[in-house]
mmCIF file of C-alpha atoms in Angstrom:
data_model
loop_
_atom_site.group_PDB
_atom_site.id
_atom_site.type_symbol
_atom_site.label_atom_id
_atom_site.label_comp_id
_atom_site.label_asym_id
_atom_site.label_seq_id
_atom_site.Cartn_x
_atom_site.Cartn_y
_atom_site.Cartn_z
ATOM 1 C CA MET A 160 0.843 33.252 -0.241
ATOM 2 C CA ASP A 161 1.033 30.222 2.028
ATOM 3 C CA LEU A 162 3.860 27.862 1.117
ATOM 4 C CA PRO A 163 3.901 24.889 3.502
ATOM 5 C CA ILE A 164 7.596 24.295 3.110
ATOM 6 C CA LEU A 165 8.370 27.871 4.168
ATOM 7 C CA ASN A 166 5.514 28.856 6.485
ATOM 8 C CA ASN A 167 4.797 25.571 8.288
ATOM 9 C CA ARG A 168 8.198 24.133 8.983
ATOM 10 C CA PRO A 169 8.066 20.930 11.027
ATOM 11 C CA GLU A 170 9.567 20.779 14.506
ATOM 12 C CA PRO A 171 12.528 18.437 15.028
ATOM 13 C CA GLY A 172 11.239 14.856 15.060
ATOM 14 C CA GLN A 173 7.987 15.814 13.297
ATOM 15 C CA THR A 174 7.400 14.548 9.785
ATOM 16 C CA ALA A 175 6.906 17.068 7.005
ATOM 17 C CA ASP A 176 5.020 14.606 4.839
ATOM 18 C CA SER A 177 1.268 15.016 5.279
ATOM 19 C CA LEU A 178 0.654 11.820 3.281
ATOM 20 C CA LEU A 179 1.965 9.754 6.180
ATOM 21 C CA SER A 180 -0.955 10.876 8.353
ATOM 22 C CA LEU A 181 -3.562 9.547 5.885
ATOM 23 C CA PRO A 182 -5.180 6.161 6.617
ATOM 24 C CA VAL A 183 -3.898 3.180 4.662
ATOM 25 C CA VAL A 184 -6.596 1.592 2.506
ATOM 26 C CA GLN A 185 -6.166 -1.988 1.344
ATOM 27 C CA LEU A 186 -7.846 -2.711 -1.991
ATOM 28 C CA GLU A 187 -8.736 -6.159 -3.236
ATOM 29 C CA LEU A 188 -7.493 -6.166 -6.823
ATOM 30 C CA GLU A 189 -8.047 -9.018 -9.209
ATOM 31 C CA SER A 190 -5.101 -9.744 -11.432
ATOM 32 C CA ALA A 191 -5.983 -9.382 -15.083
ATOM 33 C CA LYS A 192 -5.643 -12.453 -17.258
ATOM 34 C CA PRO A 193 -2.965 -12.177 -19.939
ATOM 35 C CA LEU A 194 -4.296 -11.346 -23.382
ATOM 36 C CA PRO A 195 -5.290 -14.517 -25.253
ATOM 37 C CA MET A 196 -2.649 -16.260 -27.334
ATOM 38 C CA SER A 197 -4.831 -19.100 -28.614
ATOM 39 C CA ALA A 198 -8.366 -19.779 -29.811
ATOM 40 C CA LYS A 199 -9.015 -21.695 -26.575
ATOM 41 C CA GLU A 200 -7.964 -18.726 -24.419
ATOM 42 C CA MET A 201 -10.174 -16.507 -26.577
ATOM 43 C CA ALA A 202 -13.118 -18.918 -26.133
ATOM 44 C CA ASP A 203 -12.472 -19.033 -22.362
ATOM 45 C CA ARG A 204 -13.205 -15.297 -22.336
ATOM 46 C CA GLY A 205 -16.488 -15.938 -24.151
ATOM 47 C CA TRP A 206 -15.347 -14.362 -27.413
ATOM 48 C CA ASP A 207 -16.240 -15.740 -30.819
ATOM 49 C CA GLU A 208 -13.737 -13.482 -32.598
ATOM 50 C CA ALA A 209 -10.966 -10.987 -31.885
ATOM 51 C CA ASP A 210 -11.262 -7.380 -32.997
ATOM 52 C CA VAL A 211 -7.507 -6.933 -33.338
ATOM 53 C CA VAL A 212 -4.746 -9.533 -33.535
ATOM 54 C CA PHE A 213 -1.234 -8.341 -32.729
ATOM 55 C CA VAL A 214 1.532 -10.305 -34.442
ATOM 56 C CA THR A 215 4.998 -9.724 -33.009
ATOM 57 C CA GLY A 216 8.455 -11.151 -33.437
ATOM 58 C CA ASP A 217 8.996 -10.820 -29.685
ATOM 59 C CA ALA A 218 7.859 -13.159 -26.966
ATOM 60 C CA TYR A 219 4.656 -11.889 -25.365
ATOM 61 C CA VAL A 220 5.294 -10.774 -21.807
ATOM 62 C CA ASP A 221 2.273 -9.227 -20.090
ATOM 63 C CA HIS A 222 4.207 -6.408 -18.419
ATOM 64 C CA PRO A 223 3.906 -2.618 -18.768
ATOM 65 C CA SER A 224 7.455 -2.335 -20.085
ATOM 66 C CA MET A 225 6.657 -4.419 -23.170
ATOM 67 C CA ALA A 226 5.169 -2.724 -26.237
ATOM 68 C CA MET A 227 2.625 -5.405 -27.199
ATOM 69 C CA ALA A 228 1.331 -5.582 -23.623
ATOM 70 C CA ILE A 229 0.917 -1.794 -23.469
ATOM 71 C CA LEU A 230 -0.778 -1.540 -26.868
ATOM 72 C CA GLY A 231 -2.953 -4.569 -26.260
ATOM 73 C CA ARG A 232 -4.061 -3.385 -22.811
ATOM 74 C CA VAL A 233 -4.863 0.115 -24.084
ATOM 75 C CA LEU A 234 -7.097 -1.364 -26.788
ATOM 76 C CA GLU A 235 -8.623 -3.783 -24.284
ATOM 77 C CA ALA A 236 -9.395 -0.879 -21.926
ATOM 78 C CA ALA A 237 -11.143 0.847 -24.838
ATOM 79 C CA GLY A 238 -13.400 -2.192 -25.239
ATOM 80 C CA PHE A 239 -11.652 -4.048 -28.059
ATOM 81 C CA ARG A 240 -11.022 -7.799 -27.987
ATOM 82 C CA VAL A 241 -7.303 -8.293 -28.566
ATOM 83 C CA GLY A 242 -5.384 -11.465 -29.373
ATOM 84 C CA ILE A 243 -1.607 -11.909 -29.478
ATOM 85 C CA ILE A 244 0.449 -14.061 -31.847
ATOM 86 C CA SER A 245 4.050 -13.963 -30.721
ATOM 87 C CA GLN A 246 6.978 -15.329 -32.680
ATOM 88 C CA PRO A 247 4.912 -16.974 -35.444
ATOM 89 C CA ASP A 248 6.443 -19.740 -37.516
ATOM 90 C CA TRP A 249 7.323 -17.980 -40.761
ATOM 91 C CA HIS A 250 7.440 -21.283 -42.640
ATOM 92 C CA SER A 251 3.686 -21.807 -42.267
ATOM 93 C CA CYS A 252 0.392 -19.884 -42.301
ATOM 94 C CA ASP A 253 -1.024 -21.872 -39.371
ATOM 95 C CA ASP A 254 -0.088 -19.286 -36.714
ATOM 96 C CA TRP A 255 -1.823 -16.558 -38.727
ATOM 97 C CA LYS A 256 -5.018 -18.607 -38.707
ATOM 98 C CA ARG A 257 -4.956 -19.148 -34.938
ATOM 99 C CA PHE A 258 -7.757 -16.663 -34.145
ATOM 100 C CA GLY A 259 -9.442 -16.650 -37.522
ATOM 101 C CA LYS A 260 -9.930 -13.386 -39.367
ATOM 102 C CA PRO A 261 -9.997 -10.452 -36.918
ATOM 103 C CA ARG A 262 -13.041 -8.180 -37.060
ATOM 104 C CA LEU A 263 -10.877 -5.087 -37.644
ATOM 105 C CA PHE A 264 -7.236 -5.819 -38.491
ATOM 106 C CA PHE A 265 -3.943 -7.565 -37.885
ATOM 107 C CA ALA A 266 -1.386 -5.265 -36.213
ATOM 108 C CA ILE A 267 2.153 -6.333 -37.054
ATOM 109 C CA SER A 268 5.409 -5.511 -35.285
ATOM 110 C CA ALA A 269 8.807 -6.927 -36.145
ATOM 111 C CA GLY A 270 9.725 -6.787 -32.462
ATOM 112 C CA ASN A 271 12.816 -5.414 -30.783
ATOM 113 C CA MET A 272 15.256 -7.667 -32.611
ATOM 114 C CA ASP A 273 14.578 -6.054 -35.993
ATOM 115 C CA SER A 274 13.680 -2.559 -34.817
#
């Protein structure tokens, strides 16, 4: 059995990390637009309706440490059109009507404050 850490010990001054010898490749990545939070942002994407509308008590932050961003991006990667309504005004139904009726469902989270 060949174990590199035991059988191929580096000489003093030599690096043991074979990843350092690999060429560095620079990729041109486009930053993804945040998930739409209004009918205008939805229309800018060329959508006439959302498949799923997430409603959350939290502010929407498009970052992989935030639950709505993770859930929304996973659904988006699966091909669903996702809209976000964050911190809706509970005195009015207007925020709930922002995207119209979703094709599939509203997904509701109280957010971190009430969880």
